[in-house]
Each structure stands twice: as structure tokens, then as C-alpha cells.
Amino acid sequence: MTAQPPGPAQPAREHPRTIFVIFGVGGVGKGTLVARLLKLRDHLWLSRSWTTRPRRPSEPADAYVFVDRDQFMERVKAGGFVEWTEFAGNGHLYGTPTFDAPPGLDVVLEIEIDGAAQIKQRYPDAVLILIAAPSRQVQADRLRQRGDDEKSVVRRLAVGEEEDRVGRRMANHVVVNDDLSRASQELAGIVGSCRQHAGEARRE
Ligand code: 5GP
């Protein structure tokens, strides 16, 4: 490799090295898997989304940036989201703010399918990983356990079936969350091998 003379300071990168998009329908355990992933792999930075949904009693205050619709739309107008959507499951707005990851860290997004499609279009190198439920029954049970009411469970299952079909076509990888420990190892393995390939491509 030829040594390069020191040049002017590089401008900040427009977006980070690798964007991992963990997506899938509600109740498949994306959140738990992502939490495990962050423990298993370092150099990852989890983006914190904005939402107009009210905070659930079980949720920590920093689970999202909780805002009202006006605040959300103001940020939309200012170009402050890399993707945003009105989530069919509950009619609330959700968005990924422009990335603020420290240099050298890869970004992890935990979002729904429409947002995943927007990210793929904007950043074609993003790695899309679909998390799938092992069965409808398991998905329904998980939604109920975390406090979704029956109407919401029925709606999310119906929307989820079609989204799962579309998601499988879009995804670079599919992880079935049949067993938390196994699925998180698989997810960490995918992230590790994508990084290795990205590193090799950069050296070529
Ligand atoms: P919940 O209200 O259950 O926390 O989230 C509802 C859905 O919105 C989930 O599928 C979650 O992954 C997704 N979601 C969370 N943050 C974002 C975001 O910033 N953008 C998009 N498009 N979806 C999000």
C-alpha cells in the first residue's frame, strides 16, 4: 500500500460505517434481541427513535424521545430524520433522527418494515436483518404480555402477516426468534461476519 501524504482533515462522514437494521413485526422480540446483541458485540451504537406514542408504564423514560405530533412534524420539516413513518399498528409517528454516532461505531436501528425500506433506499449498503416469530401464537402471546390490548393484538397480527412476507424479500438475513439465546448468537454472528467483509472490502 502506498503511503499517503497527510492531507486536509477529512470532513465528517455523511453516515457511519455499517448500518444494521433490525426489523420485523411487533411482538417478535426485536428489542430483547437487540439488547443482547449490544452485550455480545462492541462498537455498536443504538439509535434512539422519536415517537408520538405515549410512554407505556413498563417503559424506561429513555426508551424513545417522546414528543407530540407538532414537535415531530417540526423535526420532519427541518430534515431531522433519516426515515420516519406513521406506524400502521397504532397510528403513531416513529422516526430515526439523523445519525449522531461517535466515529468508528456501527449503527443499529430497531424499526418497523416501512422504515427499513426507506433506509435501504437511502443507504443501499445497509444490512437488513428480519426478526421473525416462530409462530403467530408466540407473537400474539408476546404482544399480550407486554400490555397490548386485544384489538391491537388482532390488528398487529393481521398487518404482521403481510409485512413478514414483504420483509423476507427485502431482508439480507432472517433470524427466527425461537430461542432467545440461540437467536441472539445468530444475530451477533451475522453482525460479526458483515463487519469482517466490510473491513476486507475497505482494504482492497
Ligand atoms: P412500539 O410502539 O411497540 O415501541 O413500536 C412500534 C413499532 O415501531 C415497532 O415495530 C418498532 O420497531 C417500530 N419503531 C421504533 N422506532 C422506530 C423508528 O424510528 N422508525 C420506524 N420506522 N419504526 C420504529
Tab-separated table of C-alpha atoms and ligand atoms in Angstrom:
chain	number	residue	atom	x	y	z
A	1	MET	CA	0.000	0.000	0.000
A	2	THR	CA	1.404	3.445	-0.919
A	3	ALA	CA	1.824	5.861	1.982
A	4	GLN	CA	-0.417	8.876	1.547
A	5	PRO	CA	0.912	12.344	2.441
A	6	PRO	CA	-1.041	13.930	5.271
A	7	GLY	CA	-3.931	15.810	3.698
A	8	PRO	CA	-6.517	18.233	4.993
A	9	ALA	CA	-8.752	16.980	7.782
A	10	GLN	CA	-11.406	14.705	6.367
A	11	PRO	CA	-14.955	16.050	6.523
A	12	ALA	CA	-17.203	14.151	8.912
A	13	ARG	CA	-18.586	11.076	7.180
A	14	GLU	CA	-22.103	11.540	5.941
A	15	HIS	CA	-23.126	8.282	7.547
A	16	PRO	CA	-21.387	5.684	9.670
A	17	ARG	CA	-19.539	2.582	8.506
A	18	THR	CA	-22.252	-0.021	8.631
A	19	ILE	CA	-25.919	0.415	9.387
A	20	PHE	CA	-27.603	-2.676	10.796
A	21	VAL	CA	-31.381	-2.501	10.521
A	22	ILE	CA	-33.132	-4.930	12.840
A	23	PHE	CA	-36.723	-5.035	11.694
A	24	GLY	CA	-39.813	-7.190	11.915
A	25	VAL	CA	-43.392	-7.108	13.078
A	26	GLY	CA	-44.395	-6.206	16.642
A	27	GLY	CA	-44.096	-8.935	19.243
A	28	VAL	CA	-41.214	-10.844	17.673
A	29	GLY	CA	-38.804	-9.845	20.413
A	30	LYS	CA	-36.669	-7.370	18.437
A	31	GLY	CA	-35.993	-5.211	21.494
A	32	THR	CA	-34.762	-8.093	23.645
A	33	LEU	CA	-32.590	-9.427	20.839
A	34	VAL	CA	-31.059	-6.023	20.190
A	35	ALA	CA	-30.273	-5.617	23.907
A	36	ARG	CA	-28.486	-8.984	23.799
A	37	LEU	CA	-26.667	-8.034	20.605
A	38	LEU	CA	-25.264	-4.903	22.249
A	39	LYS	CA	-23.845	-7.058	25.050
A	40	LEU	CA	-22.364	-9.626	22.664
A	41	ARG	CA	-20.738	-7.190	20.223
A	42	ASP	CA	-18.936	-3.943	20.908
A	43	HIS	CA	-18.513	-0.949	18.603
A	44	LEU	CA	-22.252	-0.702	18.123
A	45	TRP	CA	-24.333	2.415	18.665
A	46	LEU	CA	-28.095	2.081	19.125
A	47	SER	CA	-30.105	4.934	17.666
A	48	ARG	CA	-32.878	6.318	19.867
A	49	SER	CA	-36.077	6.924	17.919
A	50	TRP	CA	-38.637	9.666	18.296
A	51	THR	CA	-42.292	8.754	18.695
A	52	THR	CA	-45.659	10.367	19.293
A	53	ARG	CA	-46.844	7.246	21.150
A	54	PRO	CA	-47.346	7.802	24.873
A	55	ARG	CA	-44.882	6.069	27.163
A	56	ARG	CA	-46.001	2.681	28.494
A	57	PRO	CA	-45.901	2.325	32.294
A	58	SER	CA	-43.400	-0.522	31.922
A	59	GLU	CA	-41.062	1.528	29.744
A	60	PRO	CA	-37.942	3.455	30.808
A	61	ALA	CA	-38.107	7.212	30.153
A	62	ASP	CA	-35.313	6.991	27.586
A	63	ALA	CA	-36.858	4.162	25.528
A	64	TYR	CA	-37.761	6.833	22.960
A	65	VAL	CA	-37.759	10.583	22.693
A	66	PHE	CA	-41.465	11.020	23.476
A	67	VAL	CA	-42.925	14.053	21.695
A	68	ASP	CA	-46.266	15.364	20.466
A	69	ARG	CA	-47.256	15.444	16.790
A	70	ASP	CA	-46.334	19.103	16.323
A	71	GLN	CA	-42.827	18.594	17.678
A	72	PHE	CA	-42.416	15.534	15.488
A	73	MET	CA	-43.591	17.311	12.325
A	74	GLU	CA	-41.333	20.257	13.050
A	75	ARG	CA	-38.347	17.927	13.007
A	76	VAL	CA	-39.630	16.317	9.793
A	77	LYS	CA	-39.770	19.757	8.143
A	78	ALA	CA	-36.236	20.517	9.332
A	79	GLY	CA	-34.981	17.312	7.628
A	80	GLY	CA	-34.092	15.852	11.007
A	81	PHE	CA	-34.999	12.213	10.303
A	82	VAL	CA	-33.266	9.658	8.090
A	83	GLU	CA	-36.595	7.829	7.942
A	84	TRP	CA	-39.972	8.210	9.561
A	85	THR	CA	-43.399	6.668	9.242
A	86	GLU	CA	-46.904	6.506	10.609
A	87	PHE	CA	-46.965	3.035	12.100
A	88	ALA	CA	-49.981	1.067	10.842
A	89	GLY	CA	-50.170	-0.871	14.097
A	90	ASN	CA	-51.230	2.129	16.204
A	91	GLY	CA	-51.342	5.260	14.019
A	92	HIS	CA	-48.465	6.941	15.862
A	93	LEU	CA	-45.413	8.510	14.240
A	94	TYR	CA	-41.954	7.000	14.648
A	95	GLY	CA	-38.679	8.262	13.238
A	96	THR	CA	-34.931	7.732	13.261
A	97	PRO	CA	-33.152	11.041	13.883
A	98	THR	CA	-30.119	11.917	11.747
A	99	PHE	CA	-27.218	9.818	12.995
A	100	ASP	CA	-25.136	11.060	15.861
A	101	ALA	CA	-22.903	8.008	16.317
A	102	PRO	CA	-19.378	8.513	17.638
A	103	PRO	CA	-16.791	7.900	14.895
A	104	GLY	CA	-15.865	4.272	14.334
A	105	LEU	CA	-19.089	2.815	15.692
A	106	ASP	CA	-21.582	0.946	13.586
A	107	VAL	CA	-25.213	1.949	13.861
A	108	VAL	CA	-28.072	-0.293	14.964
A	109	LEU	CA	-31.664	0.634	14.185
A	110	GLU	CA	-34.608	-1.246	15.634
A	111	ILE	CA	-37.530	-0.217	13.448
A	112	GLU	CA	-40.570	-1.442	11.533
A	113	ILE	CA	-40.663	-2.506	7.906
A	114	ASP	CA	-41.559	0.753	6.175
A	115	GLY	CA	-38.639	2.497	7.875
A	116	ALA	CA	-36.357	-0.404	6.903
A	117	ALA	CA	-37.339	0.056	3.249
A	118	GLN	CA	-36.586	3.797	3.457
A	119	ILE	CA	-33.154	3.125	4.965
A	120	LYS	CA	-32.337	0.594	2.247
A	121	GLN	CA	-33.216	3.128	-0.400
A	122	ARG	CA	-31.175	5.887	1.225
A	123	TYR	CA	-28.222	3.687	2.256
A	124	PRO	CA	-28.078	0.718	-0.142
A	125	ASP	CA	-25.194	-0.845	1.824
A	126	ALA	CA	-27.279	-1.079	4.999
A	127	VAL	CA	-27.645	-4.631	6.291
A	128	LEU	CA	-31.305	-5.547	6.813
A	129	ILE	CA	-31.952	-8.312	9.319
A	130	LEU	CA	-35.530	-9.506	9.638
A	131	ILE	CA	-36.530	-10.968	13.006
A	132	ALA	CA	-39.344	-13.465	12.545
A	133	ALA	CA	-41.600	-15.028	15.176
A	134	PRO	CA	-41.567	-18.831	15.327
A	135	SER	CA	-45.396	-18.803	15.152
A	136	ARG	CA	-48.424	-16.492	15.248
A	137	GLN	CA	-49.356	-17.850	18.663
A	138	VAL	CA	-45.991	-16.935	20.156
A	139	GLN	CA	-46.206	-13.467	18.608
A	140	ALA	CA	-49.735	-12.920	19.995
A	141	ASP	CA	-48.668	-14.065	23.462
A	142	ARG	CA	-45.712	-11.661	23.448
A	143	LEU	CA	-47.912	-8.730	22.413
A	144	ARG	CA	-50.374	-9.501	25.238
A	145	GLN	CA	-47.600	-9.959	27.789
A	146	ARG	CA	-46.223	-6.510	27.161
A	147	GLY	CA	-49.639	-4.913	27.558
A	148	ASP	CA	-51.148	-4.534	24.072
A	149	ASP	CA	-54.953	-4.725	24.251
A	150	GLU	CA	-56.879	-7.388	22.314
A	151	LYS	CA	-57.866	-5.011	19.478
A	152	SER	CA	-54.275	-4.003	18.960
A	153	VAL	CA	-53.119	-7.645	19.050
A	154	VAL	CA	-55.596	-8.639	16.315
A	155	ARG	CA	-54.637	-5.627	14.168
A	156	ARG	CA	-50.929	-6.192	14.566
A	157	LEU	CA	-51.203	-9.887	13.728
A	158	ALA	CA	-53.127	-9.113	10.519
A	159	VAL	CA	-50.700	-6.389	9.427
A	160	GLY	CA	-47.807	-8.574	10.534
A	161	GLU	CA	-48.549	-11.466	8.216
A	162	GLU	CA	-48.246	-9.392	5.046
A	163	GLU	CA	-45.263	-7.486	6.419
A	164	ASP	CA	-43.475	-10.710	7.191
A	165	ARG	CA	-43.879	-11.806	3.559
A	166	VAL	CA	-42.580	-8.495	2.184
A	167	GLY	CA	-39.843	-8.348	4.817
A	168	ARG	CA	-38.436	-11.717	3.823
A	169	ARG	CA	-37.979	-10.434	0.264
A	170	MET	CA	-36.235	-7.244	1.412
A	171	ALA	CA	-34.003	-8.725	4.081
A	172	ASN	CA	-30.334	-9.632	3.702
A	173	HIS	CA	-30.744	-12.076	6.614
A	174	VAL	CA	-33.650	-13.655	8.502
A	175	VAL	CA	-33.351	-14.695	12.150
A	176	VAL	CA	-36.192	-16.744	13.674
A	177	ASN	CA	-36.576	-15.849	17.335
A	178	ASP	CA	-37.410	-19.355	18.529
A	179	ASP	CA	-34.965	-19.313	21.416
A	180	LEU	CA	-33.533	-16.067	22.768
A	181	SER	CA	-30.060	-17.353	23.412
A	182	ARG	CA	-29.714	-19.116	20.064
A	183	ALA	CA	-31.241	-16.252	18.076
A	184	SER	CA	-29.040	-13.622	19.737
A	185	GLN	CA	-25.933	-15.689	18.960
A	186	GLU	CA	-27.060	-15.951	15.339
A	187	LEU	CA	-27.656	-12.200	15.183
A	188	ALA	CA	-24.241	-11.450	16.700
A	189	GLY	CA	-22.678	-13.863	14.196
A	190	ILE	CA	-24.277	-12.012	11.274
A	191	VAL	CA	-23.090	-8.643	12.582
A	192	GLY	CA	-19.571	-10.029	13.098
A	193	SER	CA	-19.309	-11.509	9.620
A	194	CYS	CA	-20.732	-8.402	7.886
A	195	ARG	CA	-18.100	-6.344	9.644
A	196	GLN	CA	-15.350	-8.679	8.573
A	197	HIS	CA	-16.495	-8.421	4.945
A	198	ALA	CA	-16.821	-4.646	5.167
A	199	GLY	CA	-13.278	-4.459	6.575
A	200	GLU	CA	-11.920	-6.655	3.766
A	201	ALA	CA	-13.695	-4.558	1.116
A	202	ARG	CA	-12.197	-1.367	2.563
A	203	ARG	CA	-8.681	-2.823	2.436
A	204	GLU	CA	-8.988	-3.862	-1.239
B	1	5GP	P1	-43.593	0.199	19.886
B	1	5GP	O1	-44.666	1.235	19.979
B	1	5GP	O2	-44.134	-1.174	20.111
B	1	5GP	O3	-42.405	0.529	20.742
B	1	5GP	O4	-43.048	0.214	18.383
B	1	5GP	C1	-43.902	0.002	17.314
B	1	5GP	C2	-43.084	-0.319	16.083
B	1	5GP	O5	-42.349	0.841	15.679
B	1	5GP	C3	-42.058	-1.410	16.340
B	1	5GP	O6	-42.090	-2.303	15.231
B	1	5GP	C4	-40.741	-0.655	16.392
B	1	5GP	O7	-39.644	-1.433	15.972
B	1	5GP	C5	-41.015	0.451	15.403
B	1	5GP	N1	-40.130	1.601	15.542
B	1	5GP	C6	-39.490	2.065	16.638
B	1	5GP	N2	-38.760	3.133	16.354
B	1	5GP	C7	-38.911	3.365	15.023
B	1	5GP	C8	-38.367	4.340	14.113
B	1	5GP	O8	-37.588	5.216	14.450
B	1	5GP	N3	-38.780	4.247	12.822
B	1	5GP	C9	-39.628	3.292	12.382
B	1	5GP	N4	-39.934	3.291	11.084
B	1	5GP	N5	-40.144	2.382	13.209
B	1	5GP	C10	-39.801	2.405	14.511
